Every structure is written in structure tokens, then in C-alpha cells.
């Protein structure tokens, strides 16, 4: 007999679940009040009895702390139960283990688990639980999951999906397929939210394999535009926090995020899944921290902007040179060369009557080769002084000690990072590959190599407190950046991105290139694009072909190309399009220009038509709903119901980096795409 066979029975069962949830919430709220009252009583007792025994005070304090901890747990439970009232569960499977003694078990699956203590029964299973994996991975028939103790095999006899909102079931249906089609199409066809949302109800089989991969120490995810890679990575973090609860917390994880806007855009996912937000940093801040932020440098956004607005072949060549894997190999050979040639020992007069011979000092430099080169000097000096005191039975004064240390340091020709960096390019026969900007500013591509030098020569304390590192937009970081990251964070990593979405194709990395740095890395691919309609994806493929991309069969309007007489007419047309958008059912419109200066110009010009637009710059920190004007660089990782790409004429979009920007802009659109231009349409689009 099937439990809750009909839809009416399911609706009645949902009411029962909500009633039990409310009962539990009321019970936990009552328990919270009791804990608060008890704490108040303890505090009043201590305050009103100033002369009580110190042992009793200690005992009371322990009780207070225990009650406080228990109270916090009860509050957390109440909050969790409150969150699932709206959507208690989204799926169900009926599973029977192979063994005869087991009966069919209906398993309801939600964002959080719900254990009914009165019945001593788990009524809802967390989507991350081992048994829940079958919902994502199997159709009807034979199935299995890995429990903490064994592999459990059996049969799925029923599979259902539910659409529940505000505690009411809108619809349900039976399915013999993996999680897609009906509910997935409805979700894909819905409007964009102001923040990224959890996707637990629509996780696909290939996505689930990535989320639950607990074996790979370094997981490299190559995902096409719209494949949900960032969302999947965040769900993976939530899964790992669930699986390793007690040994892994949110503070043990770090996200390397491209900018503050993107950080804000994704900030909703983990709290929705019942987890704390994870700390975030940028690549620039991590690299600069290596040498205590003592150098001024061009940031990544500024580098890309320069490539777009004032491209120089010399700059491009410098970026390319430093973005190759061969660059790392050359660097490592140079460090070996430094080991052999940069330390020139000389005789040192220690006291009036004692001279330390150069040969002995040279011997000590080699003796302590387990230390980074610039970390050897103090150890060398201490050892030499110790030997001198033993051999000559003398007492060395503090000034003599300091002089010895100073002279040993001066024997090394690599005490200045910038000079060593210059030396490298001279040694490599490519002095033109290093150029210091005005006001002693470093180019962005020099930041990681300089950090690499500093770590090699001076050492750097690894961040062992971080147990898992998540790196988004992996294509925008070079191999040497990854090399430095590995030195700083020798932990497990999830690295994700799309080679086709690099905003700097001259300095980008593919999954294969990243795997050269992380030789034990596992590459997994997400090839199916869910974000855009078939028609929008088809145009994106026209701009930047990806043979691995698979589209979801969701159709919509064809992208429109709107030719204008001049720039002013183009702005007026965009204003009209904004007016049309506001009358539509869409929630978000992205006006995405090639550069920030272009997007700022468009925003300023639109002010005479409407004030209801938000300009998103590289200095912004919040993602805004509604009409957003921004650059392709800043739009990366975001999505909009409708996208307008202005100035898609041939003189604006013409180079390889322009192609990348156009591809990024186009792939932000979920349902509707419009491209405006005056003059000749860009030749990057083939008709």
C-alpha cells in the first residue's frame, strides 16, 4: 500500500506536518523562555548574595554558561524550524532495502531535517543526508546510497516532486526521471531574484556528483555560462559543513571572490541553507598581504580597463609572458641560480683577535639550506657565535654580535624584492618584461611573481586555520597566482570558472593549466546551460563557440538587433526600452556596456529620461534589483531577466578581449536580449 497515494492525501499530510512544526516551534519558544528565566534567577542570586562561597560562585557560573549554551541551541532550532514552515519539503522517494525484514519507507526531503521527538521519527530528511542523494541520482528501480557505515542497496518504487509555497501545495507530480523537466522548466522560466537562491529542489545528477564529492582534495569545476557553477560550489560548501559537522565550520572556509558586488549577490545562499556566511577576500588583498602591503599596485579591474581603453601590445606581451606555466619553471630555475650565486662570503672580524673565515661562513649558508635564504642569516650568526665561544673561549659583546649579523646579511645580494625581480628578467634575457609604473606602482601581473619571490626568500606563515578554499572565476587567475595560493593555503580546494568568460584572455587559465599547478586536482565539467533561452544561447555560441555546451530546451524570443542613426538616438531608444521593461512582468534589467566609462556615460545620459536606474561600478558593494547599468567585467557572475547591450558596433567590439566582454554581456540574459548600435554591427557576430 502506498503511503499518501492521492494529491488530497498529500495536502492533508502537509497540514499535519505544518501543525507538528508549529507545535515544535511553540515548545522550543517555551524552552527558550525557561532558559532566559533561569539565567535571570542565577544572576539575581549572585547579585543579591555578595558574600557567598567562591566555590559556589564558580559552580553558579558554570551552570550559567551551560544554560546559555543550551539556550542558544534551542534558539537555533526554533529559527531552523521557522525557516521550513513555508516550504517543509520539495521531494519524496519511497525506498525499500533489499533485506526482506525492511518495509517501504517514504522519505520526504527538504532544505532541513525535522525529527518529531514525540513520535521518535524523522519526518523530513535534510537534502544533504546520505539517503537523500538517491532523489537526485536515480529514477524508479534499483538504487543505493553510502551511509556512514555501509553501502545500502534497494529499490525506489515512487518518486514525487512538490511545489509548496507559504505552507500550501500548489502542485505535485510523479516522475520517473531525474530532477528536471517540469519543475526545472518552471524554475528556469521564473524571474531573477535580487540575490542568488538555493537550488536544492532542482539539483541535477551531474551537479549532485560535484556537490557530494568528498574525495577530491582539489576539485576543479569547468562550467559553461549559465551552468550554475557558483551556486553548485556554494551548495557543495553547505554539504561539506553538514558532512563534517564538528570538525569544519564556516570560519574554517574562505572564498576568493572577484569583487564586493558579487560577494553581496551570493550572500543569501548559505544562510538559506542554514549555514553561516563564509569569509571572503580578493586575490589582490591576499597577495599584497604577503609583503605587508608595502607596494602600490594596479588592481585587476584597472588592468582589464586599460586593456579595453588603452591597449598596448607591450602590455599584452608582458601579461602573456607572466601568465604561462613556463614562467613558473623559469622562476624556480632562477631561485636555484640565486642559491648558488647570490651569497658571497667574506672574512669577518668578530673581535680584535678573532676573524671568521669566508669558507666557514659559506659552509653555514649551505648547512642551513632547509631555511628560506633570507631566514638563514640569524641562525647562521647564532651558530657561528656559539662555535667561536666554544673554540676561542671568548665573550662576544652585543655590538659585535649585531655587526656579525649585519655583515652576513650584506653578503647576500637579494635583500630587496624589487631588485631580485629585475635580476630575474635580466637572467631570463627578457628585461623588457618588467615595467614599473609612475609613482613606483606595480602592474597587476607583477603582484603574484613578487609574492612568489618573497615567500621563496623570506618564507611565509601558511594559513592552516583555513581548511577549505573556494576560488570563483578561476579563469581570471594565472598559474603563478595559483602557485602562491597553494603556498599560503595548503588545504582542500574547490576551484570553479569558465575559460570562455575570461575578461582578460591574455592572462587567463584553463582547467588543464590549473591542473598543472595542482597535479592531484580532479577536473569535473558542467556542460549544460540552464540560465538563458535556447535563442540567447545560440547567439552566445555565435560569438564564442563552445563545443561542450549543451542547452536546455527552453525557448523564448530571438535576440533583437536595433540599429540607430546616432549615439543620441541610441540613448533615447534605451530609455524607451527601460519604459517597456517597467510595464513587463520582469524584475531585473541589466544594461551592460563594454567598459565602466561607457556604462557611466550611458547612466549619465539616461538621467534626462529616468532616475530609476542604478549604476554599478567597481567601487560598489551592493547588488541592486531593478534597472542596473554596469560593465561586462562587473556583470560577470550576475544574471538578469532582460539584458540590453549598447554600442555593439564594429569599432567598439572588434578585438579578442572585446569578444570576451561581449560574450559575458550576452550570457547574463535569462529571457530577453536586445543589442543596440549605430553604424555597422560588430563583426564578432556572424550572421
XYZ file of C-alpha atoms in Angstrom:
687
model
C 0.000 0.000 0.000
C 1.307 3.427 -0.973
C 1.511 5.997 1.819
C -0.391 9.169 0.812
C -1.352 7.852 -2.582
C -3.523 10.767 -3.781
C -2.895 14.518 -4.027
C -5.652 15.162 -1.457
C -3.912 12.813 0.966
C -0.633 14.642 0.350
C -2.273 18.001 1.051
C -3.723 16.669 4.297
C -0.331 15.229 5.259
C 1.292 18.616 4.591
C -1.176 20.249 7.018
C -0.237 17.653 9.637
C 3.471 18.349 9.141
C 2.907 22.099 9.482
C 0.866 21.527 12.655
C 3.686 19.452 14.140
C 6.212 22.098 13.111
C 4.181 24.779 14.856
C 3.885 22.574 17.952
C 7.648 22.138 17.999
C 8.229 25.864 17.467
C 5.902 26.687 20.381
C 7.656 24.102 22.522
C 11.132 25.446 21.689
C 9.981 29.037 22.291
C 8.684 27.949 25.709
C 12.037 26.282 26.373
C 13.871 29.472 25.363
C 11.780 31.467 27.845
C 12.564 28.944 30.581
C 16.296 29.244 29.892
C 16.059 33.052 29.954
C 14.152 32.971 33.243
C 16.642 30.539 34.778
C 19.581 32.700 33.731
C 17.891 35.745 35.258
C 17.377 33.848 38.526
C 21.030 32.769 38.647
C 22.227 36.338 38.043
C 19.842 37.769 40.652
C 21.046 35.197 43.182
C 24.702 36.114 42.618
C 23.990 39.867 42.829
C 21.910 39.608 45.969
C 24.364 37.289 47.775
C 27.695 39.116 47.627
C 29.286 37.040 50.398
C 28.618 33.559 49.023
C 31.388 30.989 48.930
C 33.829 31.329 45.942
C 33.316 27.644 45.112
C 29.578 28.217 44.886
C 30.166 31.259 42.640
C 32.301 29.117 40.353
C 29.631 26.428 40.277
C 26.928 29.006 39.517
C 28.983 30.468 36.677
C 29.359 27.014 35.162
C 25.606 26.491 35.347
C 25.021 29.889 33.713
C 27.378 29.029 30.854
C 25.715 25.630 30.369
C 22.250 27.184 30.331
C 23.449 29.860 27.914
C 24.824 27.220 25.518
C 21.657 25.122 25.740
C 19.540 28.222 25.194
C 21.489 29.119 22.051
C 20.939 25.602 20.683
C 17.211 25.860 21.340
C 17.079 29.279 19.632
C 18.915 27.865 16.600
C 16.423 25.001 16.471
C 13.487 27.422 16.612
C 14.943 29.532 13.795
C 15.545 26.431 11.660
C 12.000 25.181 12.175
C 10.644 28.634 11.363
C 12.531 28.670 8.072
C 10.971 25.445 6.823
C 7.365 26.376 7.601
C 6.962 27.968 4.167
C 8.484 25.042 2.274
C 8.764 21.994 4.557
C 9.859 19.685 1.726
C 10.104 19.556 -2.057
C 10.508 15.894 -2.887
C 9.786 12.332 -1.886
C 11.061 8.874 -2.682
C 9.693 5.536 -1.468
C 12.631 3.258 -0.807
C 12.797 -0.406 0.253
C 16.051 -2.028 1.299
C 16.951 -5.366 -0.268
C 16.655 -7.226 3.012
C 13.196 -8.835 3.474
C 12.663 -7.556 7.011
C 12.518 -3.966 5.779
C 9.287 -2.340 4.604
C 8.865 0.510 2.111
C 9.971 3.779 3.672
C 8.527 7.084 2.392
C 11.348 9.639 2.562
C 10.334 13.304 2.398
C 13.222 15.620 1.505
C 13.588 19.305 2.380
C 16.162 22.034 2.967
C 16.363 20.992 6.647
C 15.571 17.857 8.576
C 12.658 17.598 11.005
C 12.714 14.990 13.755
C 9.418 14.561 15.603
C 10.547 13.773 19.143
C 7.025 12.776 20.257
C 6.904 10.011 17.635
C 10.688 9.445 17.627
C 10.573 9.614 13.855
C 12.378 11.619 11.202
C 9.564 13.213 9.178
C 11.754 15.279 6.822
C 15.291 14.463 5.705
C 17.907 17.122 5.008
C 18.778 17.285 1.293
C 22.408 16.669 2.272
C 21.696 13.425 4.138
C 23.170 10.283 2.503
C 19.724 8.771 1.858
C 18.588 11.974 0.069
C 21.257 11.548 -2.615
C 19.032 8.954 -4.290
C 16.453 11.646 -5.039
C 18.960 13.355 -7.319
C 20.794 10.352 -8.729
C 18.198 7.682 -9.518
C 15.000 7.028 -11.408
C 12.499 4.337 -10.383
C 14.080 0.940 -9.856
C 17.315 -0.201 -8.268
C 19.131 2.427 -6.217
C 21.731 2.758 -3.486
C 23.400 5.246 -1.181
C 26.503 5.293 1.005
C 25.650 5.543 4.694
C 28.295 6.396 7.322
C 28.807 2.644 7.904
C 27.897 0.838 4.677
C 26.513 0.869 1.172
C 22.729 0.463 1.307
C 21.020 -1.101 -1.713
C 17.356 -1.344 -2.542
C 14.557 -0.181 -4.828
C 12.801 3.150 -5.427
C 9.128 2.493 -6.103
C 7.838 6.091 -6.117
C 9.274 9.493 -6.821
C 7.408 12.775 -6.376
C 8.124 16.450 -6.598
C 6.151 19.184 -4.866
C 5.836 22.908 -5.331
C 4.988 24.287 -1.894
C 4.866 27.980 -1.095
C 3.803 29.584 2.206
C 2.793 26.190 3.548
C 0.394 25.408 0.702
C 0.900 22.853 -2.038
C 0.469 24.494 -5.435
C 1.013 21.262 -7.347
C 2.765 17.905 -7.289
C 3.591 15.298 -9.842
C 5.023 11.827 -10.191
C 8.251 11.435 -12.079
C 10.311 8.541 -13.282
C 13.071 10.878 -14.430
C 15.939 12.644 -12.692
C 15.109 16.045 -11.246
C 14.425 18.228 -14.243
C 11.833 18.966 -16.872
C 8.566 20.143 -15.273
C 9.755 21.815 -12.058
C 13.105 22.704 -13.563
C 11.450 24.416 -16.553
C 9.128 26.329 -14.232
C 12.090 27.446 -12.111
C 14.133 28.422 -15.164
C 11.213 30.339 -16.590
C 10.714 32.373 -13.409
C 12.129 35.844 -12.898
C 15.548 36.602 -11.448
C 15.788 37.452 -7.753
C 17.857 40.225 -6.236
C 20.130 37.582 -4.713
C 21.242 34.126 -5.730
C 18.895 31.499 -4.255
C 19.296 27.895 -3.216
C 18.509 25.320 -5.905
C 18.030 22.216 -3.767
C 14.764 21.309 -5.499
C 16.320 21.260 -8.971
C 19.850 19.933 -8.466
C 20.769 17.764 -11.442
C 22.623 14.465 -11.350
C 25.905 15.881 -12.671
C 25.634 18.801 -10.239
C 24.949 16.447 -7.329
C 28.116 14.484 -8.099
C 30.134 17.679 -7.696
C 28.314 18.791 -4.542
C 28.842 15.469 -2.760
C 32.385 14.778 -3.933
C 34.199 14.318 -0.641
C 37.253 12.506 -2.009
C 38.877 15.135 -4.225
C 41.376 17.301 -2.329
C 41.456 19.745 -5.221
C 38.219 19.889 -7.225
C 38.397 21.958 -10.424
C 34.978 22.701 -11.941
C 34.862 23.838 -15.555
C 31.324 25.072 -16.121
C 29.799 26.757 -19.145
C 27.968 30.071 -18.784
C 24.660 29.518 -17.006
C 25.533 26.033 -15.722
C 25.028 27.115 -12.103
C 28.662 26.517 -11.128
C 28.813 29.202 -8.431
C 25.545 28.055 -6.897
C 26.749 24.449 -7.042
C 30.021 25.410 -5.351
C 28.103 27.123 -2.524
C 25.837 24.093 -2.144
C 28.990 21.995 -2.006
C 30.240 24.160 0.878
C 26.887 23.650 2.647
C 27.173 19.892 2.073
C 30.735 19.760 3.444
C 29.659 21.745 6.527
C 26.874 19.178 7.059
C 29.040 16.125 6.417
C 31.969 17.272 8.576
C 29.961 18.976 11.295
C 32.115 19.286 14.404
C 35.398 19.395 12.507
C 34.515 22.019 9.884
C 32.805 25.365 10.476
C 32.018 28.374 8.282
C 35.035 30.197 9.757
C 37.305 27.392 8.525
C 36.368 28.198 4.918
C 37.451 31.121 2.760
C 36.027 32.317 -0.569
C 38.247 34.189 -3.016
C 35.675 36.450 -4.618
C 36.159 38.757 -7.647
C 34.514 41.850 -6.093
C 32.216 43.118 -3.353
C 29.104 43.216 -5.564
C 29.483 39.543 -6.413
C 30.053 38.771 -2.739
C 26.773 40.523 -1.899
C 24.963 38.737 -4.758
C 25.840 35.274 -3.432
C 25.485 36.144 0.265
C 21.961 34.729 0.500
C 22.654 31.107 -0.430
C 24.398 29.709 2.646
C 22.051 31.347 5.191
C 19.109 29.962 3.175
C 20.671 26.530 3.587
C 21.012 27.019 7.319
C 24.713 27.823 7.313
C 26.635 30.920 8.304
C 28.126 33.171 5.683
C 31.702 32.262 4.822
C 34.521 34.878 4.997
C 35.624 36.352 1.660
C 38.779 38.001 0.344
C 40.041 39.198 -3.014
C 43.120 37.818 -4.729
C 44.777 41.262 -4.564
C 44.434 41.548 -0.789
C 45.828 38.033 -0.244
C 48.862 38.634 -2.483
C 49.558 42.101 -1.099
C 49.415 40.759 2.448
C 52.453 38.557 1.701
C 54.747 41.589 1.706
C 52.762 43.603 4.293
C 51.106 45.844 1.691
C 54.324 47.822 1.203
C 53.940 48.234 -2.587
C 51.424 50.218 -4.584
C 49.916 48.184 -7.389
C 47.402 48.235 -10.201
C 44.379 46.072 -9.353
C 42.791 43.537 -11.685
C 39.890 45.781 -12.658
C 42.312 48.576 -13.592
C 44.378 46.192 -15.693
C 41.339 44.994 -17.644
C 40.110 48.559 -18.073
C 43.470 49.566 -19.512
C 43.372 46.640 -21.935
C 39.933 47.757 -23.093
C 40.510 51.510 -23.306
C 44.239 51.984 -23.946
C 45.516 48.627 -25.214
C 49.252 48.366 -25.746
C 50.931 45.424 -27.423
C 53.826 45.707 -24.956
C 51.413 45.407 -22.018
C 49.681 42.425 -23.622
C 53.032 40.691 -24.144
C 54.065 41.324 -20.519
C 50.784 39.819 -19.290
C 51.091 36.809 -21.594
C 54.693 36.185 -20.545
C 53.793 36.077 -16.843
C 50.637 34.003 -17.365
C 52.387 30.972 -18.856
C 53.264 27.879 -16.882
C 56.778 28.112 -18.301
C 57.140 31.382 -16.360
C 56.937 29.403 -13.095
C 59.536 26.907 -14.298
C 61.904 29.767 -15.185
C 61.323 31.316 -11.776
C 62.175 28.071 -9.981
C 65.397 27.709 -12.027
C 66.307 31.308 -11.153
C 65.835 30.604 -7.429
C 68.293 27.707 -7.754
C 70.673 30.080 -9.514
C 70.298 32.533 -6.601
C 71.080 29.756 -4.127
C 74.406 29.164 -5.887
C 75.453 32.724 -6.754
C 73.781 35.360 -4.560
C 75.679 34.637 -1.342
C 79.299 35.814 -1.478
C 81.023 35.096 1.830
C 83.933 37.199 3.031
C 86.155 37.087 6.097
C 84.538 38.783 9.110
C 86.491 40.240 12.020
C 84.451 39.153 15.023
C 86.690 40.622 17.775
C 90.040 42.330 17.891
C 91.787 38.949 17.764
C 89.259 36.643 16.044
C 88.374 36.546 12.337
C 85.742 34.189 10.941
C 86.975 32.841 7.580
C 84.762 33.180 4.484
C 84.916 29.431 3.835
C 83.340 28.692 7.211
C 80.566 31.256 6.655
C 79.867 29.825 3.165
C 79.654 26.375 4.687
C 76.983 27.546 7.144
C 74.894 29.105 4.363
C 74.772 25.694 2.710
C 74.359 23.920 6.055
C 71.066 25.700 6.784
C 69.574 25.248 3.298
C 66.309 23.969 4.775
C 65.552 27.594 5.656
C 64.496 30.212 3.069
C 67.601 32.130 2.011
C 66.911 35.349 3.944
C 65.857 33.376 7.025
C 69.248 31.742 7.390
C 71.214 34.785 8.493
C 70.198 34.891 12.160
C 70.559 31.114 12.528
C 73.960 31.238 10.812
C 75.153 34.062 13.062
C 73.965 32.273 16.231
C 75.732 29.069 15.224
C 78.963 30.879 14.282
C 78.961 32.739 17.622
C 78.361 29.513 19.513
C 81.277 27.796 17.735
C 83.535 30.816 18.320
C 82.778 30.840 22.041
C 83.497 27.103 22.295
C 86.728 27.250 20.268
C 88.199 30.533 21.464
C 86.581 30.750 24.948
C 85.669 34.404 24.454
C 82.663 36.518 25.341
C 81.281 38.376 22.326
C 79.698 41.753 23.025
C 76.249 42.753 21.778
C 77.640 45.278 19.243
C 79.971 42.569 17.900
C 77.055 40.155 17.611
C 74.937 42.710 15.742
C 77.823 43.579 13.439
C 78.267 39.902 12.529
C 74.572 39.525 11.701
C 74.594 42.703 9.614
C 77.707 41.674 7.684
C 76.289 38.213 6.949
C 73.085 39.792 5.635
C 75.106 42.167 3.435
C 76.883 39.188 1.848
C 73.546 38.287 0.215
C 72.714 40.173 -2.978
C 68.975 39.522 -2.774
C 67.725 41.612 0.137
C 65.489 43.791 -1.999
C 62.486 42.067 -3.625
C 62.140 44.541 -6.489
C 65.836 44.284 -7.351
C 65.689 40.494 -7.299
C 62.642 40.675 -9.585
C 64.551 42.900 -12.016
C 67.501 40.493 -11.835
C 65.215 37.631 -12.832
C 64.208 39.281 -16.092
C 67.855 40.125 -16.872
C 68.807 36.493 -16.160
C 65.889 35.269 -18.345
C 67.004 37.533 -21.204
C 63.722 39.459 -21.120
C 64.340 42.774 -19.283
C 61.512 44.405 -21.269
C 59.007 42.168 -19.485
C 59.165 44.245 -16.309
C 57.963 47.828 -16.239
C 57.385 49.880 -13.124
C 54.575 52.416 -13.491
C 54.608 56.043 -12.379
C 54.865 56.659 -8.638
C 56.566 53.269 -8.252
C 53.345 51.397 -8.997
C 53.457 47.716 -9.945
C 51.422 46.242 -12.775
C 48.816 43.747 -11.619
C 50.609 40.883 -13.388
C 53.716 41.550 -11.229
C 51.908 41.169 -7.907
C 51.933 37.354 -7.763
C 55.528 36.872 -9.022
C 56.762 39.358 -6.420
C 54.848 37.478 -3.702
C 56.360 34.236 -5.026
C 59.876 35.707 -4.657
C 59.142 36.983 -1.166
C 57.850 33.607 0.038
C 60.803 31.766 -1.525
C 63.394 34.092 0.072
C 61.712 35.071 3.330
C 59.186 32.338 3.985
C 55.551 32.926 4.893
C 53.367 31.505 7.595
C 50.777 29.251 5.973
C 47.102 29.882 6.804
C 46.457 26.488 8.377
C 43.299 27.813 10.039
C 41.636 27.657 6.616
C 40.558 24.077 5.926
C 38.758 24.642 2.626
C 39.317 27.322 -0.004
C 36.758 28.205 -2.674
C 38.081 30.110 -5.699
C 35.495 31.529 -8.098
C 36.182 32.865 -11.616
C 39.206 30.581 -11.861
C 39.956 31.619 -15.456
C 40.950 35.118 -14.325
C 43.936 33.928 -12.301
C 47.310 32.931 -13.724
C 49.315 29.781 -12.872
C 51.765 31.735 -10.710
C 48.855 33.173 -8.711
C 47.707 29.616 -8.049
C 51.255 28.665 -7.089
C 51.318 31.400 -4.434
C 47.836 30.454 -3.228
C 48.992 26.861 -2.773
C 51.905 28.039 -0.621
C 49.619 30.139 1.580
C 46.647 27.736 1.754
C 47.804 24.080 1.724
C 44.218 22.912 2.261
C 41.414 21.331 0.249
C 40.088 23.497 -2.548
C 37.093 23.923 -4.814
C 38.071 25.927 -7.906
C 35.470 26.920 -10.488
C 35.062 29.011 -13.589
C 34.690 29.099 -17.349
C 37.578 29.617 -19.758
C 35.174 31.292 -22.228
C 34.325 34.023 -19.711
C 37.749 35.463 -19.103
C 37.755 39.255 -19.009
C 41.480 39.120 -19.749
C 42.165 36.418 -22.357
C 45.883 37.315 -22.352
C 46.353 36.253 -18.750
C 43.696 33.601 -18.192
C 43.907 29.951 -17.155
C 42.066 26.885 -18.371
C 41.168 23.895 -16.185
C 44.034 21.936 -17.756
C 46.520 24.688 -16.961
C 45.316 24.897 -13.352
C 45.721 21.137 -13.077
C 49.416 21.571 -13.907
C 49.772 23.566 -10.697
C 47.574 21.225 -8.650
C 48.803 17.895 -10.021
C 46.395 15.933 -7.808
C 43.443 18.040 -8.890
C 40.258 16.413 -10.181
C 38.542 18.144 -13.105
C 34.762 17.884 -13.357
C 32.680 19.569 -16.046
C 29.262 21.203 -16.110
C 28.298 21.388 -19.768
C 24.570 22.089 -19.604
C 23.478 25.738 -19.631
C 20.290 26.476 -17.667
C 20.233 30.277 -17.467
C 19.419 31.504 -20.963
C 16.813 30.504 -23.511
C 17.890 28.421 -26.483
C 17.796 31.505 -28.714
C 20.083 33.570 -26.446
C 22.491 30.669 -26.000
C 22.596 30.188 -29.758
C 23.713 33.801 -30.221
C 26.340 33.406 -27.486
C 27.670 30.352 -29.323
C 27.917 32.510 -32.414
C 30.205 34.911 -30.523
C 32.297 32.328 -28.688
C 31.798 28.740 -29.777
C 31.993 26.040 -27.091
C 31.626 22.518 -28.464
C 30.987 21.079 -24.992
C 27.959 23.271 -24.279
C 24.525 21.616 -24.044
C 21.406 23.742 -23.992
C 18.193 23.169 -22.073
C 15.189 23.105 -24.360
C 13.612 26.352 -23.136
C 12.563 28.696 -25.913
C 11.884 32.411 -25.958
C 12.098 35.466 -28.193
C 15.028 35.771 -30.561
C 17.620 38.393 -29.570
C 16.881 41.741 -31.230
C 19.425 43.927 -33.053
C 18.326 47.558 -33.013
C 20.140 49.914 -35.399
C 20.158 53.629 -34.530
C 21.049 56.722 -36.514
C 23.465 58.082 -33.931
C 24.514 57.833 -30.280
C 21.794 60.185 -29.025
C 19.111 58.172 -30.788
C 20.559 55.026 -29.187
C 20.242 56.528 -25.697
C 16.664 57.597 -26.420
C 15.834 54.070 -27.634
C 17.348 52.548 -24.475
C 15.168 54.881 -22.396
C 12.113 53.597 -24.285
C 13.224 50.010 -23.667
C 13.505 50.775 -19.939
C 9.933 52.095 -20.033
C 8.780 48.871 -21.755
C 10.613 46.775 -19.161
C 8.829 48.546 -16.298
C 5.488 47.612 -17.859
C 6.543 43.949 -18.182
C 6.499 41.164 -15.595
C 10.289 41.041 -15.450
C 12.049 42.090 -12.243
C 15.591 42.848 -13.415
C 17.123 44.625 -16.414
C 20.872 44.747 -16.984
C 22.282 47.408 -19.323
C 25.759 46.018 -19.865
C 28.448 48.076 -21.591
C 31.953 47.056 -22.580
C 33.760 49.340 -20.136
C 32.990 51.145 -16.912
C 33.495 54.550 -18.534
C 30.929 53.642 -21.224
C 28.445 52.426 -18.631
C 28.967 55.627 -16.599
C 28.360 57.703 -19.738
C 25.157 55.784 -20.543
C 23.957 56.180 -16.941
C 24.601 59.941 -17.015
C 22.842 60.363 -20.371
C 19.821 58.371 -19.191
C 19.311 60.733 -16.244
C 17.459 63.156 -18.524
C 14.957 60.368 -19.286
C 14.691 58.492 -15.952
C 16.184 58.495 -12.476
C 15.129 54.977 -11.659
C 18.422 53.291 -12.631
C 21.367 52.005 -10.587
C 24.944 52.474 -11.749
C 27.143 49.590 -10.645
C 30.856 50.457 -10.547
C 33.946 48.614 -9.361
C 33.610 50.592 -6.110
C 30.061 49.384 -5.449
C 29.371 46.872 -2.700
C 25.666 46.015 -3.101
C 23.717 44.352 -5.907
C 20.527 46.291 -6.676
C 17.258 44.999 -8.087
C 15.527 46.734 -10.977
C 17.436 48.545 -13.737
C 21.207 48.152 -13.389
C 23.817 49.791 -15.636
C 27.276 48.291 -15.423
C 30.300 46.982 -17.313
C 30.715 43.440 -18.600
C 33.512 42.929 -16.074
C 31.264 43.787 -13.119
C 28.317 41.858 -14.565
C 30.229 38.596 -14.620
C 28.544 36.030 -12.380
C 25.266 38.002 -12.277
C 22.065 37.324 -14.202
C 19.110 39.430 -15.330
C 15.666 38.716 -16.751
C 16.396 41.117 -19.596
C 19.699 42.462 -20.926
C 20.456 45.419 -23.213
C 23.952 45.569 -24.715
C 24.579 49.102 -26.081
C 27.159 50.179 -28.652
C 27.568 46.783 -30.302
C 29.055 48.472 -33.365
C 32.184 47.272 -35.115
C 34.544 49.943 -33.829
C 33.608 49.219 -30.187
C 33.629 45.416 -30.260
C 36.490 44.333 -32.506
C 39.393 42.702 -30.570
C 39.780 39.360 -28.801
C 39.224 40.900 -25.374
C 36.153 42.667 -26.798
C 34.844 39.246 -27.824
C 35.173 38.033 -24.246
C 33.293 41.088 -22.953
C 30.506 40.695 -25.483
C 30.163 37.004 -24.631
C 29.931 37.785 -20.918
C 27.331 40.521 -21.523
C 25.129 38.349 -23.728
C 25.208 35.344 -21.379
C 23.825 37.400 -18.456
C 20.359 37.368 -20.080
C 17.809 34.814 -18.916
C 14.716 35.589 -21.037
C 15.221 38.605 -23.287
C 18.226 40.122 -25.069
C 18.497 43.343 -27.069
C 21.633 44.720 -28.769
C 21.704 48.360 -29.861
C 24.192 50.003 -32.205
C 24.778 52.813 -34.672
C 26.881 52.395 -37.783
C 27.971 48.850 -38.578
C 27.165 45.896 -36.307
C 30.212 44.179 -34.773
C 31.880 41.586 -36.978
C 32.308 39.397 -33.871
C 28.736 38.251 -34.533
C 28.418 36.156 -37.679
C 25.092 36.363 -39.497
